[in-house]
């Protein structure tokens, strides 16, 4: 019975890695999405400076999510990755393009505009692909035996495109709020003016995804809307409403840090919603976490490492953020 | 079925392409990270400006290489699943935890401290900054430790059982799995290779600037340090390579047969085939130049020891001999050329001509890329040599692939080729540009780059003192 407990713990750890990834890489991808709107020169440099010291660590959570899935739920990894082949490869190539842009744009001033474009294109592609991946997972995957059995376009549906656009709006909002927090002057004012519109866009996207989800599978419908469970699940849209109000209020009061955290709150609630829809399946309607789980010996071996290392990682990550605290200027941190 | 074969072959090409590109970067960053740690440590200890200048000089190059290593590495972490999903399902319970340990103990460490290393010196001070440099350098080691453990387990699998759904699951203790029979050899051989790669790259840059100005203190220091590494590590590497070869003979005999070009068994002493053209159809090496009994001497340390050949291996288990045979010779040839440069530098040093012997400098420049070529050739030898298996003797490559349609793999392969050549082509150009700049006593700040964002310039500000920092910001 030990194994069952560990499987739940591991599902929690993978979910944690995904949540931390979305929180941390979300805002720096968002800056890439918004980048063409910023003035060439000081504003762009400032925006880039605000994430240059931390983006690499942020992205490592994606590797932990993927690597952890392989380690703790190898069957899920083996089914999901081929099923989402096209969006995942697109995401990887997008991350390649934007990752090198951080360094290359400084190395080659003559072609800086090109690397700025690569930064934006890579960020947009990676974000959209991640959104599509979530949507495609939620709408279900064809499985036969221990393998994916669908074609290479199965992921492409109106729903997965919707989740792709939703994530674009969401990350853009996070990036926008991050810059409100970390900058001042014209760039900050520009971001204040975007934040409200992006907030409305994200709420519309959340509403659309939430309305569509219960109709994807009868299972989702009962989970969300059947009595008495609906009393619990209804708290999620209610909380979303409250946080939205707080978010817009903080914007109108010109608060600097608060909008970022309210935006994160909206993301957190969306992810809770995703968990309500999926739990305890790792591939909805097909494979549960227990069916996909690695054997006990693998799980316990990794749990020792994760138990020691994750707190250590969080500690030095926090330290690195602390080192670069405060407002960033175009000439670095003050 | 033909369709399926095509998809698998495309997946193999894709994996070979992405992993070959990727492997070049960590082979370089492992070495430069250690080099930077040594430079900064020496600077802390002696307070000599030349070390600080060299630190700044190589930190710029490190930042470019590291960025490329990170992004190509993220691709690798997903390639197992996208293209080799059956392998992932079957081997996941064993290799997954090892790779998760790599993420937890190495990737986060490198990424977490990289920001401080690149941008943080006037935030945290010299000592804490040195800690960050050390953390990044140690991270590159830990990463090599785990990924080579994974690779070695696939080559010499132990401590597993196969469960009722066909997965390899841990059966012995994890200690046995991590320290599988070929791992210690492979780890040391690879880390030494990374050091040699860096030594020859640094040595070539130093030599280039010495040819232009043999009094430049930065060029002299980097050339001297690189040549010490070459002289010390090249012989150690040849010794280590021999041990690794003996280990391979014990656990993967077919690979050694392919490396040596031994199609037939030799009951009383096998010749060493120096050169020739392996002919797998006729099962012989054409135009072979041989040294009688030398192969037995090298592999068994006995002139007359019998050696089995590929005729003892079933045809369907035979690795592609030609590729392995040649890549092995390229690696070994470069290894001995490295030893030659190392000895030459010792000789020049003893004559006090290390900085005044243009031919030595020209030779060092010519050998600049040798580490990268040798690393790739060695990688090809070991990876192609284990074919047709992904888990040696147990799981075939043809049975490891994902159930993908050929067009999907073809398109993604094309996309990888295009993006990699653009991105890494540009990166290599930038590295050459940085390396072509003379190492100066006052490493300049790029004119229009903000001080803490250009990757390196913060170090410049602090190392030069406060007046410079004021001027720059």
Tab-separated table of N, CA and C in Angstrom, chain A residues 12-28 54-69 95 130 306 309-318 321, chain B residues 74 77-78 103-104 107-108 111-112:
chain	number	residue	atom	x	y	z
A	12	UNK	N	1.627	14.925	-6.911
A	12	UNK	CA	1.702	16.252	-6.308
A	12	UNK	C	2.979	16.977	-6.690
A	13	UNK	N	4.093	16.237	-6.685
A	13	UNK	CA	5.378	16.879	-7.010
A	13	UNK	C	5.408	17.342	-8.468
A	14	UNK	N	4.910	16.473	-9.369
A	14	UNK	CA	4.894	16.872	-10.793
A	14	UNK	C	3.984	18.082	-10.977
A	15	UNK	N	2.822	18.036	-10.330
A	15	UNK	CA	1.895	19.171	-10.429
A	15	UNK	C	2.567	20.432	-9.892
A	16	UNK	N	3.299	20.275	-8.783
A	16	UNK	CA	4.014	21.409	-8.198
A	16	UNK	C	5.021	21.980	-9.194
A	17	UNK	N	5.772	21.081	-9.859
A	17	UNK	CA	6.763	21.539	-10.832
A	17	UNK	C	6.081	22.310	-11.962
A	18	UNK	N	4.936	21.802	-12.416
A	18	UNK	CA	4.238	22.483	-13.512
A	18	UNK	C	3.740	23.848	-13.058
A	19	UNK	N	3.184	23.892	-11.837
A	19	UNK	CA	2.678	25.171	-11.320
A	19	UNK	C	3.821	26.175	-11.176
A	20	UNK	N	4.938	25.721	-10.587
A	20	UNK	CA	6.072	26.635	-10.410
A	20	UNK	C	6.582	27.085	-11.772
A	21	UNK	N	6.600	26.148	-12.733
A	21	UNK	CA	7.044	26.524	-14.073
A	21	UNK	C	6.162	27.630	-14.648
A	22	UNK	N	4.856	27.421	-14.568
A	22	UNK	CA	3.935	28.401	-15.147
A	22	UNK	C	4.089	29.750	-14.468
A	23	UNK	N	4.255	29.712	-13.135
A	23	UNK	CA	4.422	30.965	-12.400
A	23	UNK	C	5.714	31.667	-12.820
A	24	UNK	N	6.785	30.871	-12.921
A	24	UNK	CA	8.097	31.497	-13.085
A	24	UNK	C	8.477	31.771	-14.527
A	25	UNK	N	8.223	30.820	-15.421
A	25	UNK	CA	8.585	31.090	-16.810
A	25	UNK	C	7.482	31.887	-17.497
A	26	UNK	N	6.280	31.845	-16.928
A	26	UNK	CA	5.161	32.552	-17.539
A	26	UNK	C	5.452	34.023	-17.761
A	27	UNK	N	5.973	34.689	-16.715
A	27	UNK	CA	6.168	36.135	-16.879
A	27	UNK	C	7.314	36.451	-17.829
A	28	UNK	N	8.336	35.571	-17.864
A	28	UNK	CA	9.423	35.944	-18.789
A	28	UNK	C	9.068	35.605	-20.241
A	54	UNK	N	17.373	35.552	-14.294
A	54	UNK	CA	16.557	34.472	-13.711
A	54	UNK	C	15.885	33.541	-14.709
A	55	UNK	N	15.872	33.908	-15.992
A	55	UNK	CA	15.051	33.114	-16.921
A	55	UNK	C	15.514	31.660	-17.000
A	56	UNK	N	16.823	31.453	-16.899
A	56	UNK	CA	17.359	30.108	-17.070
A	56	UNK	C	16.870	29.190	-15.945
A	57	UNK	N	16.931	29.704	-14.718
A	57	UNK	CA	16.416	28.935	-13.591
A	57	UNK	C	14.922	28.682	-13.727
A	58	UNK	N	14.195	29.691	-14.207
A	58	UNK	CA	12.754	29.526	-14.397
A	58	UNK	C	12.446	28.368	-15.329
A	59	UNK	N	13.216	28.306	-16.412
A	59	UNK	CA	12.926	27.307	-17.435
A	59	UNK	C	13.266	25.897	-16.966
A	60	UNK	N	14.171	25.807	-15.988
A	60	UNK	CA	14.576	24.484	-15.515
A	60	UNK	C	13.397	23.715	-14.912
A	61	UNK	N	12.388	24.437	-14.410
A	61	UNK	CA	11.201	23.742	-13.884
A	61	UNK	C	10.482	22.962	-14.967
A	62	UNK	N	10.595	23.414	-16.206
A	62	UNK	CA	9.997	22.657	-17.321
A	62	UNK	C	10.735	21.335	-17.512
A	63	UNK	N	12.039	21.375	-17.329
A	63	UNK	CA	12.827	20.150	-17.454
A	63	UNK	C	12.488	19.200	-16.309
A	64	UNK	N	12.278	19.771	-15.111
A	64	UNK	CA	11.880	18.918	-13.989
A	64	UNK	C	10.504	18.301	-14.244
A	65	UNK	N	9.590	19.095	-14.812
A	65	UNK	CA	8.262	18.557	-15.130
A	65	UNK	C	8.358	17.399	-16.097
A	66	UNK	N	9.125	17.582	-17.187
A	66	UNK	CA	9.282	16.521	-18.191
A	66	UNK	C	10.064	15.348	-17.644
A	67	UNK	N	11.206	15.642	-17.015
A	67	UNK	CA	12.045	14.580	-16.462
A	67	UNK	C	11.342	13.838	-15.339
A	68	UNK	N	10.616	14.583	-14.510
A	68	UNK	CA	9.878	13.954	-13.410
A	68	UNK	C	8.782	13.045	-13.927
A	69	UNK	N	8.131	13.474	-14.998
A	69	UNK	CA	7.081	12.638	-15.589
A	69	UNK	C	7.667	11.323	-16.089
A	95	UNK	N	11.713	27.656	-27.711
A	95	UNK	CA	12.578	27.913	-26.553
A	95	UNK	C	14.034	28.063	-26.965
A	130	UNK	N	2.455	25.437	-25.561
A	130	UNK	CA	2.130	24.936	-24.222
A	130	UNK	C	0.631	24.971	-23.966
A	306	UNK	N	14.288	14.344	-4.100
A	306	UNK	CA	13.404	15.506	-4.233
A	306	UNK	C	13.154	16.130	-2.864
A	309	UNK	N	16.366	18.015	-2.121
A	309	UNK	CA	16.815	19.025	-3.068
A	309	UNK	C	15.798	20.133	-3.341
A	310	UNK	N	14.507	19.803	-3.381
A	310	UNK	CA	13.546	20.848	-3.748
A	310	UNK	C	13.577	22.014	-2.760
A	311	UNK	N	13.605	21.762	-1.448
A	311	UNK	CA	13.733	22.916	-0.538
A	311	UNK	C	15.044	23.687	-0.744
A	312	UNK	N	16.122	22.956	-0.992
A	312	UNK	CA	17.413	23.630	-1.228
A	312	UNK	C	17.320	24.510	-2.478
A	313	UNK	N	16.736	23.946	-3.538
A	313	UNK	CA	16.588	24.702	-4.788
A	313	UNK	C	15.753	25.955	-4.560
A	314	UNK	N	14.639	25.775	-3.850
A	314	UNK	CA	13.777	26.934	-3.587
A	314	UNK	C	14.543	27.988	-2.802
A	315	UNK	N	15.391	27.532	-1.881
A	315	UNK	CA	16.134	28.489	-1.057
A	315	UNK	C	17.113	29.291	-1.907
A	316	UNK	N	17.930	28.611	-2.730
A	316	UNK	CA	18.897	29.417	-3.473
A	316	UNK	C	18.269	30.180	-4.619
A	317	UNK	N	17.134	29.688	-5.114
A	317	UNK	CA	16.408	30.464	-6.122
A	317	UNK	C	15.888	31.757	-5.498
A	318	UNK	N	15.350	31.618	-4.303
A	318	UNK	CA	14.856	32.811	-3.601
A	318	UNK	C	16.001	33.792	-3.364
A	321	UNK	N	16.777	35.656	-6.549
A	321	UNK	CA	15.797	36.713	-6.786
A	321	UNK	C	16.047	37.885	-5.847
B	74	UNK	N	17.506	21.244	-23.304
B	74	UNK	CA	16.068	21.110	-23.067
B	74	UNK	C	15.452	20.246	-24.164
B	77	UNK	N	15.972	16.610	-23.351
B	77	UNK	CA	15.170	16.036	-22.274
B	77	UNK	C	13.778	15.632	-22.758
B	78	UNK	N	13.356	16.176	-23.892
B	78	UNK	CA	12.064	15.777	-24.430
B	78	UNK	C	12.165	14.794	-25.592
B	103	UNK	N	18.532	16.746	-12.925
B	103	UNK	CA	17.820	18.027	-12.885
B	103	UNK	C	17.914	18.632	-11.493
B	104	UNK	N	17.643	17.801	-10.478
B	104	UNK	CA	17.551	18.311	-9.111
B	104	UNK	C	18.902	18.768	-8.565
B	107	UNK	N	21.142	20.803	-12.885
B	107	UNK	CA	20.598	21.860	-13.736
B	107	UNK	C	20.170	23.078	-12.926
B	108	UNK	N	19.476	22.816	-11.812
B	108	UNK	CA	19.025	23.942	-10.994
B	108	UNK	C	20.210	24.702	-10.407
B	111	UNK	N	21.774	26.771	-13.263
B	111	UNK	CA	20.895	27.861	-13.694
B	111	UNK	C	20.705	28.873	-12.577
B	112	UNK	N	20.588	28.380	-11.327
B	112	UNK	CA	20.313	29.267	-10.208
B	112	UNK	C	21.462	30.230	-9.940
